[in-house]
Short mmCIF file of C-alpha atoms and ligand atoms in Angstrom, two decimals:
data_model
loop_
_atom_site.label_atom_id
_atom_site.label_comp_id
_atom_site.label_asym_id
_atom_site.label_seq_id
_atom_site.Cartn_x
_atom_site.Cartn_y
_atom_site.Cartn_z
CA MET A 6 -6.51 0.49 -31.69
CA GLY A 7 -4.01 3.11 -32.87
CA GLN A 8 -2.26 4.60 -29.87
CA PHE A 9 -3.15 1.66 -27.65
CA THR A 10 -1.02 -0.96 -29.44
CA ARG A 11 2.06 -2.39 -27.74
CA PRO A 12 5.06 -0.19 -28.49
CA MET A 13 7.57 -2.07 -30.65
CA LYS A 14 10.94 -2.74 -29.06
CA MET A 15 12.39 -0.05 -31.31
CA GLN A 16 9.92 2.56 -30.08
CA TRP A 17 10.64 1.51 -26.56
CA ALA A 18 14.38 1.92 -27.09
CA ILE A 19 13.81 5.40 -28.46
CA THR A 20 11.66 6.32 -25.50
CA ARG A 21 14.32 5.01 -23.13
CA GLN A 22 17.03 7.05 -24.79
CA SER A 23 14.99 10.17 -25.03
CA ALA A 24 14.32 9.99 -21.30
CA GLY A 25 17.89 11.19 -20.68
CA PRO A 26 17.82 14.81 -21.75
CA SER A 27 14.54 15.54 -20.08
CA VAL A 28 15.86 14.25 -16.76
CA ALA A 29 19.05 16.26 -17.18
CA ALA A 30 17.05 19.37 -17.98
CA HIS A 31 14.87 18.76 -14.99
CA ASN A 32 17.88 18.27 -12.73
CA GLN A 33 19.34 21.58 -13.85
CA MET A 34 16.09 23.20 -12.94
CA ALA A 35 15.97 21.36 -9.62
CA ALA A 36 19.51 22.48 -8.80
CA ALA A 37 18.61 26.05 -9.65
CA SER A 38 15.61 25.92 -7.38
CA ALA A 39 17.46 24.29 -4.46
CA PRO A 40 17.32 27.46 -2.33
CA MET A 41 13.56 27.33 -2.60
CA LEU A 42 13.29 24.03 -0.74
CA ARG A 43 10.20 24.16 1.41
CA ASN A 44 9.26 22.28 4.49
CA ALA A 45 12.62 20.64 5.10
CA GLN A 46 11.81 19.07 8.47
CA ARG A 47 15.07 17.24 8.76
CA CYS A 48 18.27 18.25 7.14
CA SER A 49 20.94 15.94 5.92
CA LEU A 50 24.67 16.37 5.68
CA SER A 51 25.10 13.84 2.92
CA THR A 52 23.42 13.00 -0.36
CA ILE A 53 23.10 9.76 -2.28
CA ASN A 54 23.50 9.55 -6.03
CA VAL A 55 20.60 7.24 -6.75
CA LYS A 56 21.22 7.03 -10.49
CA ASP A 57 24.64 5.50 -9.90
CA LYS A 58 22.91 2.63 -8.13
CA LEU A 59 20.51 1.87 -11.01
CA SER A 60 21.05 0.05 -14.27
CA SER A 61 18.35 2.20 -15.94
CA ARG A 62 19.27 5.67 -14.74
CA TYR A 63 16.21 7.26 -16.34
CA LEU A 64 13.95 5.55 -13.79
CA PHE A 65 14.98 7.99 -11.07
CA ARG A 66 13.11 11.22 -11.82
CA GLU A 67 12.74 14.20 -9.55
CA ALA A 68 9.55 15.28 -11.28
CA ALA A 69 5.83 14.88 -11.15
CA ILE A 70 4.32 13.14 -14.19
CA ILE A 71 1.39 14.89 -15.81
CA ASN A 72 0.02 13.90 -19.19
CA GLY A 73 2.98 11.58 -19.75
CA LYS A 74 5.59 14.28 -19.25
CA ASP A 75 7.88 15.43 -16.48
CA PHE A 76 6.12 18.34 -14.84
CA PRO A 77 8.39 21.14 -13.69
CA SER A 78 7.86 23.14 -10.53
CA ALA A 79 9.82 25.95 -8.92
CA ALA A 80 9.39 24.64 -5.37
CA HIS A 81 10.67 21.29 -4.15
CA PHE A 82 10.84 19.21 -1.00
CA PRO A 83 13.71 16.91 -0.04
CA VAL A 84 13.41 13.14 0.31
CA TYR A 85 15.62 11.18 2.71
CA ASP A 86 16.86 7.64 3.14
CA PRO A 87 15.62 6.62 6.61
CA ALA A 88 18.57 4.24 7.07
CA THR A 89 21.35 6.78 6.56
CA GLU A 90 19.44 10.09 6.77
CA ALA A 91 21.17 11.08 3.54
CA GLN A 92 19.16 13.12 1.06
CA ILE A 93 18.25 11.03 -1.95
CA GLY A 94 16.71 13.79 -4.01
CA VAL A 95 14.03 16.47 -4.25
CA CYS A 96 10.49 16.36 -5.59
CA PRO A 97 8.11 19.02 -6.87
CA ASP A 98 6.06 20.59 -4.10
CA LEU A 99 2.92 21.02 -6.17
CA THR A 100 0.13 23.43 -5.30
CA PRO A 101 -3.56 22.58 -5.77
CA ARG A 102 -3.53 24.74 -8.89
CA GLN A 103 -0.75 22.62 -10.39
CA VAL A 104 -2.59 19.46 -9.37
CA ASP A 105 -5.53 20.82 -11.36
CA GLU A 106 -3.47 20.23 -14.50
CA ALA A 107 -3.13 16.56 -13.62
CA ILE A 108 -6.89 16.27 -13.10
CA ALA A 109 -7.47 17.99 -16.45
CA ALA A 110 -5.04 15.58 -18.16
CA ALA A 111 -6.74 12.55 -16.58
CA SER A 112 -10.13 13.92 -17.52
CA ASN A 113 -9.16 14.48 -21.17
CA ALA A 114 -7.54 11.05 -21.39
CA PHE A 115 -10.65 9.43 -19.95
CA SER A 116 -12.80 10.44 -22.90
CA SER A 117 -10.78 8.18 -25.21
CA PHE A 118 -9.42 5.60 -22.76
CA ARG A 119 -12.91 4.63 -21.64
CA ARG A 120 -13.58 3.47 -25.18
CA THR A 121 -10.68 1.01 -25.37
CA THR A 122 -11.65 -2.64 -25.23
CA PRO A 123 -10.92 -4.67 -22.09
CA PHE A 124 -8.54 -6.77 -24.23
CA GLU A 125 -6.53 -3.70 -25.19
CA ARG A 126 -6.32 -2.67 -21.56
CA ALA A 127 -5.29 -6.18 -20.53
CA LYS A 128 -2.49 -6.06 -23.10
CA LEU A 129 -1.27 -2.73 -21.75
CA LEU A 130 -1.30 -4.04 -18.19
CA ARG A 131 0.73 -7.11 -19.22
CA GLU A 132 3.21 -4.92 -21.04
CA TRP A 133 3.53 -2.71 -17.95
CA ARG A 134 3.92 -5.78 -15.74
CA ASP A 135 6.75 -7.12 -17.92
CA LEU A 136 8.61 -3.81 -17.75
CA VAL A 137 8.17 -3.65 -13.99
CA MET A 138 9.63 -7.14 -13.59
CA GLU A 139 12.49 -6.30 -15.97
CA SER A 140 13.18 -3.33 -13.68
CA GLN A 141 12.75 -5.32 -10.47
CA GLU A 142 16.28 -4.65 -9.20
CA ASP A 143 16.12 -0.92 -9.90
CA LEU A 144 12.65 -0.47 -8.43
CA ALA A 145 13.69 -2.48 -5.37
CA THR A 146 16.75 -0.28 -4.92
CA MET A 147 14.55 2.81 -4.98
CA ILE A 148 12.11 1.24 -2.51
CA THR A 149 14.95 0.39 -0.13
CA LEU A 150 16.39 3.87 -0.42
CA GLU A 151 13.16 5.73 0.23
CA ASN A 152 11.40 3.30 2.57
CA GLY A 153 14.29 1.46 4.25
CA LYS A 154 13.08 -2.14 3.86
CA PRO A 155 15.83 -4.68 3.04
CA ILE A 156 16.52 -5.19 -0.64
CA ASP A 157 15.19 -8.78 -0.80
CA GLU A 158 11.95 -7.69 0.81
CA ALA A 159 11.82 -4.78 -1.66
CA LYS A 160 12.26 -7.19 -4.57
CA GLY A 161 9.42 -9.22 -3.11
CA GLU A 162 7.31 -6.08 -3.02
CA VAL A 163 8.00 -5.41 -6.71
CA ALA A 164 6.86 -8.95 -7.58
CA TYR A 165 3.79 -8.45 -5.38
CA ALA A 166 3.11 -5.13 -7.14
CA ALA A 167 3.44 -6.78 -10.56
CA SER A 168 1.07 -9.57 -9.56
CA PHE A 169 -1.79 -7.04 -9.44
CA MET A 170 -1.06 -6.00 -13.03
CA ASP A 171 -1.22 -9.62 -14.11
CA TRP A 172 -4.31 -10.29 -12.08
CA PHE A 173 -6.29 -7.31 -13.34
CA ALA A 174 -5.16 -7.95 -16.91
CA GLY A 175 -7.05 -11.22 -16.47
CA GLU A 176 -10.03 -9.54 -14.83
CA ALA A 177 -10.49 -6.79 -17.44
CA PRO A 178 -12.41 -8.92 -19.97
CA ARG A 179 -14.35 -10.67 -17.23
CA ALA A 180 -16.32 -7.67 -15.94
CA TYR A 181 -19.61 -9.32 -16.86
CA GLY A 182 -23.08 -7.86 -16.56
CA ASP A 183 -26.38 -9.67 -15.95
CA VAL A 184 -29.51 -10.63 -17.86
CA ILE A 185 -32.59 -9.94 -15.75
CA ALA A 186 -36.26 -10.91 -16.00
CA PRO A 187 -38.05 -7.71 -14.91
CA SER A 188 -41.46 -7.69 -13.22
CA VAL A 189 -43.16 -6.44 -16.38
CA GLY A 190 -43.67 -9.63 -18.36
CA ALA A 191 -42.82 -8.41 -21.88
CA ASN A 192 -39.78 -6.41 -20.78
CA ARG A 193 -36.22 -7.64 -20.77
CA ALA A 194 -33.27 -6.06 -18.98
CA ILE A 195 -29.51 -6.32 -18.94
CA THR A 196 -26.77 -4.64 -16.95
CA ILE A 197 -23.45 -3.40 -18.22
CA LYS A 198 -20.47 -2.18 -16.22
CA GLN A 199 -18.76 1.06 -17.15
CA PRO A 200 -15.63 2.78 -15.86
CA ILE A 201 -16.44 5.27 -13.13
CA GLY A 202 -14.13 8.01 -14.45
CA VAL A 203 -11.09 9.81 -13.12
CA CYS A 204 -9.84 8.31 -9.85
CA ALA A 205 -7.65 9.86 -7.16
CA ILE A 206 -5.23 7.30 -5.75
CA ILE A 207 -3.72 8.30 -2.41
CA THR A 208 -1.08 5.88 -1.16
CA PRO A 209 1.15 5.38 1.89
CA TRP A 210 4.90 5.02 2.29
CA ASN A 211 4.99 1.43 3.58
CA PHE A 212 4.52 -0.20 0.14
CA PRO A 213 5.76 2.41 -2.36
CA ALA A 214 4.98 0.11 -5.34
CA ALA A 215 2.32 -2.40 -4.34
CA MET A 216 -0.23 0.01 -2.89
CA ILE A 217 -0.15 1.90 -6.18
CA THR A 218 -0.46 -1.08 -8.51
CA ARG A 219 -3.17 -2.74 -6.41
CA LYS A 220 -5.37 0.30 -7.07
CA VAL A 221 -4.17 1.52 -10.45
CA SER A 222 -4.21 -1.88 -12.18
CA ALA A 223 -7.86 -2.32 -11.21
CA ALA A 224 -8.64 1.23 -12.36
CA ILE A 225 -6.95 0.72 -15.73
CA ALA A 226 -8.60 -2.69 -16.22
CA ALA A 227 -11.95 -0.95 -15.72
CA GLY A 228 -11.07 1.83 -18.21
CA CYS A 229 -10.46 4.63 -15.68
CA THR A 230 -7.68 7.21 -15.59
CA VAL A 231 -5.85 8.16 -12.41
CA VAL A 232 -4.12 10.92 -10.49
CA ILE A 233 -1.77 9.29 -7.99
CA LYS A 234 -0.58 11.14 -4.93
CA PRO A 235 2.15 9.01 -3.33
CA ASP A 236 3.36 9.72 0.17
CA SER A 237 5.98 12.46 0.24
CA GLU A 238 8.41 10.10 2.03
CA THR A 239 8.40 7.67 -0.93
CA PRO A 240 7.61 9.40 -4.24
CA TYR A 241 10.30 7.99 -6.54
CA THR A 242 8.94 4.47 -6.96
CA ALA A 243 5.57 5.92 -7.98
CA ILE A 244 7.22 8.20 -10.51
CA ALA A 245 9.26 5.32 -11.94
CA LEU A 246 6.10 3.22 -12.25
CA ALA A 247 4.41 6.03 -14.19
CA LYS A 248 7.43 6.25 -16.48
CA LEU A 249 7.22 2.50 -17.13
CA ALA A 250 3.49 2.86 -17.81
CA LYS A 251 4.31 5.33 -20.55
CA ILE A 252 6.94 3.04 -22.03
CA ALA A 253 4.40 0.20 -21.92
CA GLY A 254 2.20 2.26 -24.22
CA ILE A 255 -0.39 3.37 -21.68
CA PRO A 256 -1.65 6.62 -23.22
CA ASP A 257 -0.54 9.97 -21.84
CA GLY A 258 -2.87 11.31 -19.16
CA VAL A 259 -4.04 7.87 -18.01
CA VAL A 260 -1.43 7.62 -15.23
CA ASN A 261 -0.48 10.93 -13.60
CA VAL A 262 1.62 11.35 -10.46
CA VAL A 263 1.49 14.49 -8.32
CA THR A 264 3.89 15.11 -5.44
CA THR A 265 3.51 17.59 -2.63
CA LYS A 266 4.50 18.17 0.96
CA SER A 267 3.68 21.75 1.93
CA TYR A 268 0.22 21.54 0.37
CA LEU A 269 -0.75 18.10 1.61
CA LYS A 270 -4.01 19.24 3.15
CA GLU A 271 -4.97 21.49 0.25
CA VAL A 272 -4.12 18.88 -2.38
CA GLY A 273 -6.08 16.22 -0.46
CA GLU A 274 -9.03 18.57 -0.36
CA LYS A 275 -8.68 19.36 -4.06
CA LEU A 276 -8.73 15.66 -4.97
CA CYS A 277 -11.79 15.08 -2.80
CA THR A 278 -13.81 18.09 -3.94
CA ASP A 279 -13.04 18.37 -7.65
CA GLU A 280 -16.12 17.30 -9.61
CA ARG A 281 -14.09 15.72 -12.39
CA ILE A 282 -12.82 13.09 -9.95
CA LYS A 283 -15.43 10.40 -9.42
CA LYS A 284 -13.66 8.12 -7.00
CA VAL A 285 -11.03 8.30 -4.26
CA SER A 286 -9.09 5.23 -3.18
CA PHE A 287 -7.00 5.74 -0.07
CA THR A 288 -4.74 3.56 2.05
CA GLY A 289 -3.62 5.11 5.33
CA SER A 290 -4.78 6.04 8.80
CA THR A 291 -8.36 5.97 10.03
CA ASN A 292 -8.22 9.67 10.94
CA VAL A 293 -7.16 10.74 7.46
CA GLY A 294 -9.73 8.35 5.96
CA ARG A 295 -12.47 10.08 7.96
CA LEU A 296 -11.29 13.48 6.77
CA LEU A 297 -11.21 12.42 3.11
CA MET A 298 -14.67 10.92 3.44
CA ALA A 299 -16.05 14.14 4.90
CA GLN A 300 -14.40 16.18 2.16
CA SER A 301 -15.71 13.85 -0.55
CA SER A 302 -19.30 14.20 0.58
CA SER A 303 -19.94 17.45 -1.30
CA THR A 304 -19.28 15.72 -4.63
CA LEU A 305 -20.62 12.31 -3.54
CA LYS A 306 -17.57 10.40 -4.65
CA LYS A 307 -17.30 6.66 -4.53
CA LEU A 308 -14.70 5.74 -1.92
CA SER A 309 -12.46 2.83 -1.03
CA LEU A 310 -10.77 3.26 2.32
CA GLU A 311 -8.15 0.79 3.50
CA LEU A 312 -7.37 2.10 6.97
CA GLY A 313 -5.56 1.08 10.11
CA GLY A 314 -5.54 -2.35 11.71
CA ASN A 315 -4.67 -3.92 15.05
CA ALA A 316 -4.36 -7.56 14.08
CA PRO A 317 -4.80 -10.29 16.69
CA PHE A 318 -2.62 -13.37 16.19
CA ILE A 319 -4.14 -16.25 18.16
CA VAL A 320 -2.19 -19.43 18.86
CA PHE A 321 -4.30 -22.34 20.15
CA PRO A 322 -2.61 -25.11 22.14
CA ASP A 323 -2.64 -27.75 19.39
CA THR A 324 -0.28 -25.70 17.19
CA PRO A 325 3.36 -26.83 16.97
CA VAL A 326 5.29 -23.98 18.60
CA ALA A 327 7.91 -23.82 15.83
CA ASP A 328 5.14 -23.30 13.24
CA ALA A 329 3.47 -20.66 15.39
CA VAL A 330 6.72 -18.75 15.85
CA ALA A 331 7.56 -18.90 12.14
CA ALA A 332 4.13 -17.49 11.23
CA ALA A 333 4.33 -14.86 13.99
CA VAL A 334 7.71 -13.63 12.75
CA THR A 335 6.46 -13.31 9.18
CA SER A 336 3.32 -11.51 10.23
CA LYS A 337 4.78 -9.29 12.94
CA PHE A 338 8.16 -8.24 11.57
CA ARG A 339 7.50 -7.80 7.83
CA GLY A 340 8.59 -4.27 6.93
CA SER A 341 9.84 -3.90 10.52
CA GLY A 342 6.24 -4.13 11.67
CA GLN A 343 5.08 -1.31 9.41
CA THR A 344 2.17 -2.90 7.55
CA CYS A 345 -1.55 -2.56 8.24
CA VAL A 346 -1.85 -6.35 8.44
CA CYS A 347 1.08 -6.96 10.83
CA ALA A 348 0.15 -8.90 13.95
CA ASN A 349 -0.12 -6.29 16.71
CA ARG A 350 -1.32 -8.47 19.58
CA LEU A 351 -0.03 -12.02 19.96
CA PHE A 352 -2.41 -14.14 22.05
CA VAL A 353 -0.84 -17.48 23.02
CA HIS A 354 -2.53 -20.24 25.00
CA GLU A 355 -1.17 -20.61 28.54
CA SER A 356 -0.13 -24.24 27.95
CA ILE A 357 2.50 -23.29 25.33
CA TYR A 358 3.12 -19.69 26.38
CA ASP A 359 6.60 -20.04 27.89
CA GLU A 360 7.87 -22.20 25.05
CA PHE A 361 6.48 -19.78 22.46
CA CYS A 362 8.07 -16.73 24.15
CA GLU A 363 11.42 -18.48 24.40
CA LEU A 364 11.55 -19.55 20.75
CA LEU A 365 10.28 -16.19 19.52
CA THR A 366 12.99 -14.43 21.54
CA GLU A 367 15.67 -16.71 20.14
CA THR A 368 14.49 -16.08 16.58
CA VAL A 369 14.23 -12.30 16.99
CA SER A 370 17.69 -12.20 18.59
CA GLY A 371 19.03 -13.51 15.26
CA PHE A 372 17.73 -10.51 13.25
CA LYS A 373 20.29 -8.13 11.81
CA ILE A 374 19.11 -4.52 11.61
CA GLY A 375 20.82 -2.03 9.32
CA ASN A 376 20.91 -0.41 5.91
CA GLY A 377 18.70 -2.58 3.69
CA LEU A 378 21.18 -2.35 0.81
CA GLU A 379 23.81 -4.15 2.89
CA GLU A 380 24.34 -7.89 2.73
CA GLY A 381 22.74 -9.92 5.51
CA VAL A 382 20.47 -7.17 6.84
CA THR A 383 17.09 -8.66 7.73
CA HIS A 384 15.29 -5.58 9.06
CA GLY A 385 15.52 -1.91 8.22
CA PRO A 386 14.71 1.35 10.00
CA LEU A 387 11.36 2.88 10.80
CA ILE A 388 10.22 5.59 8.44
CA HIS A 389 10.69 8.69 10.62
CA ASP A 390 11.08 9.99 14.16
CA ARG A 391 7.33 10.05 14.87
CA ALA A 392 7.26 6.31 14.19
CA VAL A 393 10.20 5.66 16.54
CA ASN A 394 8.63 7.83 19.25
CA LYS A 395 5.39 5.87 19.09
CA VAL A 396 7.16 2.51 19.27
CA GLU A 397 9.22 3.68 22.23
CA ALA A 398 6.11 4.97 24.01
CA HIS A 399 4.32 1.64 23.47
CA VAL A 400 7.24 -0.29 24.98
CA GLU A 401 7.47 2.04 27.98
CA ASP A 402 3.75 1.74 28.58
CA ALA A 403 3.79 -2.07 28.33
CA VAL A 404 6.70 -2.29 30.79
CA LYS A 405 5.11 0.17 33.20
CA ARG A 406 2.07 -2.12 33.32
CA GLY A 407 3.97 -5.31 34.07
CA GLY A 408 5.33 -6.44 30.68
CA LYS A 409 8.85 -7.94 30.59
CA VAL A 410 11.20 -7.21 27.72
CA LEU A 411 12.87 -10.44 26.57
CA VAL A 412 14.89 -8.90 23.74
CA GLY A 413 15.25 -5.38 22.32
CA GLY A 414 13.14 -2.71 23.98
CA ASN A 415 15.09 0.37 22.98
CA ARG A 416 16.30 2.55 20.13
CA ALA A 417 19.30 1.39 18.13
CA MET A 418 21.01 4.78 17.87
CA GLU A 419 24.30 2.99 17.21
CA VAL A 420 22.82 1.84 13.87
CA GLY A 421 20.92 5.00 12.98
CA LYS A 422 18.46 7.57 14.25
CA TYR A 423 15.34 5.73 13.01
CA PHE A 424 16.26 2.24 14.13
CA PHE A 425 14.57 0.39 16.99
CA HIS A 426 15.71 -3.01 18.23
CA PRO A 427 13.17 -5.71 17.34
CA THR A 428 11.44 -6.42 20.61
CA VAL A 429 9.61 -9.22 22.36
CA ILE A 430 7.55 -8.42 25.47
CA ARG A 431 6.03 -11.18 27.59
CA ASP A 432 3.33 -10.92 30.24
CA ALA A 433 1.65 -8.14 28.26
CA LYS A 434 -1.55 -7.09 30.03
CA PRO A 435 -4.86 -6.32 28.25
CA GLY A 436 -4.79 -2.73 29.64
CA ILE A 437 -1.69 -1.65 27.68
CA ARG A 438 -1.81 0.81 24.79
CA ILE A 439 -0.86 -1.86 22.25
CA MET A 440 -4.15 -3.57 23.02
CA LYS A 441 -6.07 -0.63 21.52
CA GLU A 442 -3.55 1.18 19.26
CA GLU A 443 -1.71 -0.08 16.21
CA THR A 444 2.03 0.13 17.00
CA PHE A 445 3.29 0.03 13.39
CA GLY A 446 6.70 -1.07 14.57
CA PRO A 447 8.83 -4.10 15.50
CA ILE A 448 7.27 -4.90 18.89
CA ALA A 449 5.83 -8.34 19.58
CA ALA A 450 3.65 -8.05 22.68
CA VAL A 451 2.65 -11.56 23.81
CA PHE A 452 -0.54 -11.97 25.84
CA LYS A 453 -1.55 -15.17 27.66
CA PHE A 454 -5.07 -16.61 27.34
CA SER A 455 -6.85 -19.65 28.70
CA SER A 456 -10.13 -20.06 26.81
CA GLU A 457 -11.44 -19.65 23.27
CA GLU A 458 -14.29 -17.45 24.45
CA GLU A 459 -11.90 -15.14 26.31
CA VAL A 460 -9.51 -14.74 23.38
CA VAL A 461 -12.23 -14.07 20.80
CA ALA A 462 -13.63 -11.33 23.05
CA LEU A 463 -10.16 -9.79 23.49
CA ALA A 464 -9.44 -10.01 19.76
CA ASN A 465 -12.67 -8.21 18.90
CA ASP A 466 -12.35 -5.55 21.59
CA VAL A 467 -10.98 -2.89 19.21
CA GLU A 468 -12.52 -0.31 16.90
CA VAL A 469 -10.73 -1.59 13.81
CA GLY A 470 -11.05 -4.86 11.85
CA LEU A 471 -8.57 -5.41 9.04
CA ALA A 472 -6.51 -8.64 9.35
CA SER A 473 -6.56 -11.35 12.00
CA TYR A 474 -4.78 -14.68 12.37
CA LEU A 475 -5.55 -17.94 14.11
CA LEU A 476 -3.46 -21.07 14.45
CA THR A 477 -5.00 -24.42 15.23
CA LYS A 478 -5.30 -27.91 13.75
CA ASP A 479 -8.93 -28.21 14.83
CA ILE A 480 -11.14 -27.65 11.78
CA ASN A 481 -14.26 -27.02 13.85
CA ARG A 482 -12.44 -24.37 15.81
CA VAL A 483 -11.20 -22.80 12.57
CA PHE A 484 -14.73 -22.14 11.35
CA ARG A 485 -16.11 -21.24 14.77
CA VAL A 486 -13.42 -18.67 15.49
CA ALA A 487 -12.94 -17.33 11.94
CA GLU A 488 -16.65 -16.61 11.69
CA GLN A 489 -16.71 -14.80 15.03
CA LEU A 490 -13.71 -12.59 14.35
CA GLU A 491 -14.84 -9.08 13.38
CA TYR A 492 -12.24 -8.64 10.67
CA GLY A 493 -12.21 -8.37 6.89
CA MET A 494 -9.44 -10.99 6.60
CA VAL A 495 -8.56 -14.09 8.61
CA GLY A 496 -5.32 -15.99 8.10
CA VAL A 497 -5.53 -19.61 9.30
CA ASN A 498 -2.19 -21.28 10.06
CA THR A 499 -0.34 -18.60 8.11
CA GLY A 500 1.18 -15.22 8.85
CA ILE A 501 0.43 -13.81 5.38
CA VAL A 502 -2.99 -12.98 3.99
CA SER A 503 -1.85 -10.68 1.17
CA ASP A 504 -2.42 -12.10 -2.31
CA CYS A 505 -3.60 -10.51 -5.56
CA ALA A 506 -6.28 -13.21 -5.87
CA THR A 507 -7.97 -12.69 -2.49
CA PRO A 508 -10.04 -9.68 -1.40
CA PHE A 509 -8.07 -7.26 0.77
CA GLY A 510 -9.98 -4.88 3.04
CA GLY A 511 -11.51 -4.34 6.43
CA VAL A 512 -14.62 -3.73 8.50
CA LYS A 513 -15.39 -1.30 11.36
CA PHE A 514 -12.91 1.61 11.48
CA SER A 515 -10.57 -0.20 9.08
CA GLY A 516 -12.73 1.17 6.27
CA PHE A 517 -14.52 -0.41 3.36
CA GLY A 518 -14.03 -1.54 -0.20
CA ARG A 519 -12.02 -4.51 -1.40
CA GLU A 520 -8.78 -4.54 -3.38
CA GLY A 521 -7.31 -7.34 -5.48
CA SER A 522 -9.46 -10.43 -6.24
CA LYS A 523 -12.50 -10.52 -8.51
CA TYR A 524 -14.04 -7.72 -6.40
CA GLY A 525 -11.24 -5.17 -6.85
CA ILE A 526 -12.30 -4.07 -10.34
CA GLU A 527 -15.88 -3.41 -9.18
CA GLU A 528 -14.62 -0.51 -7.09
CA TYR A 529 -13.79 1.33 -10.31
CA MET A 530 -17.00 0.61 -12.22
CA THR A 531 -20.63 1.63 -12.15
CA ILE A 532 -23.51 -0.66 -13.03
CA LYS A 533 -25.93 0.54 -15.67
CA SER A 534 -29.22 -1.28 -16.21
CA ILE A 535 -30.82 -1.20 -19.63
CA THR A 536 -34.48 -2.13 -19.86
CA PHE A 537 -36.07 -3.16 -23.16
CA GLY A 538 -39.80 -2.44 -23.14
CA GLY A 539 -42.25 -4.92 -24.68
CA VAL A 540 -39.69 -6.99 -26.54
CA GLY A 541 -40.53 -10.46 -25.28
CA ALA A 542 -43.52 -12.72 -25.14
CA PRO A 543 -45.26 -12.20 -21.76
CA TYR A 544 -44.28 -14.94 -19.29
C1 LIG B 606 -0.82 -2.40 3.98
O1 LIG B 606 -0.04 -2.38 4.90
O2 LIG B 606 -1.66 -1.52 3.85
C2 LIG B 606 -0.82 -3.48 2.93
C3 LIG B 606 -0.18 -4.72 3.34
C4 LIG B 606 -0.24 -5.80 2.30
O3 LIG B 606 -0.74 -5.63 1.19
O4 LIG B 606 0.21 -6.88 2.61
#
């Protein structure tokens, strides 16, 4: 087992201490290169000292991680806190040539990591999971700073992220093959599953921890190595996770993190066209997914694409209104509406429509928006100005076409530039933009329906198919409707479908591939069949 054994507490302590100087050295370099900042689209008057907010200061690193080490770069891009607009740090603005070094490291590491046993990999994943949970507060603080979600929600995300490590630690030894009776009578055949190779992991800003661990834990369980490219809005959580992976004893080169902003397109292309990379797993928009798929075609990579959604949330008349509103709030306003599985269109039966709108408005009026690190804040900012512009445009469009704003409806400039008041719109009409486009923001547009047939048709009348929700006490209706919904996931009487144990993924333009669950590890493996000629008695 050698290098793959759990590091003893003593080794861990040494690693923790020795993290200090390298961060300091890096910071000196970062300060020296400050004039070289590229691509600063917004500029900030203030800065935040992130380390002062952490109990393990070494977790905040303004560096890429390649082959287990901080990777220096002369050019950097700034990262901002969307709640305060203060600069929280800088990150290396890597070029495709620098990213090549990460691919080389992952490729070298793969030749030995692929030979570890599933039990060794499970042990490493559990070790990593324990460190992540020990660092829950610190990781949550970083998530809140770079993403804006309230600290309790960020802590929840860390636990959700860790659940994938646990889950895939369990799955690693269970990647069974088959025994097959071939058509030639005396032959026998078996299948084995093998790691696919180096994987590119491209993740969004809305779950800076969980979108990484959902992919990387499965990849590691399978015996793959990874090059992670986190979103440039939220790189620090990814870097901290890679640091914890090293401390957990995951060998150098297995988990690499590359950061870039100016070379986004070129780095994406590099990851999709480099022959050493065998698989790309991406969570993000449908348009970018299409581009990555086209770029990956020259090297025929395996792909998992978890793309946009436009979730219908259907409330049938036999649902208690208080239950329906509670589920709607969880589904719609998690992360201020910035998740791919957030309800985007709320369809409520005409018989309970007024009551539902009233209670939803009352509940949303009780939200407190603000800096997620502050006590009592329930909802944070949106990620950037493009997000706020889109939300504003969707509200204007809904109102122009007859929708009535019951609460919210406008920017919350008094709180901060990227804040939008959580909004409820009643009398939303099927022709509005929200009907066809994912808002990705805190707008609950409530549509009225009268029949099951009508609402199923409306729910399916979109190009995407990620999550959907239906609320009813009628078991026959549950099966009838759930089976008709053209979605990869259906939540019944719940506003949350996300769970490490259940398959996450979509159909139609929401992409393909499944994450989490017993299927998640398959995405990182290939099946090999081995046929034994003339070994058995003919049947
Ligand atoms: C996403 O928004 O892509 C993921 C949401 C989740 O895992 O719940």
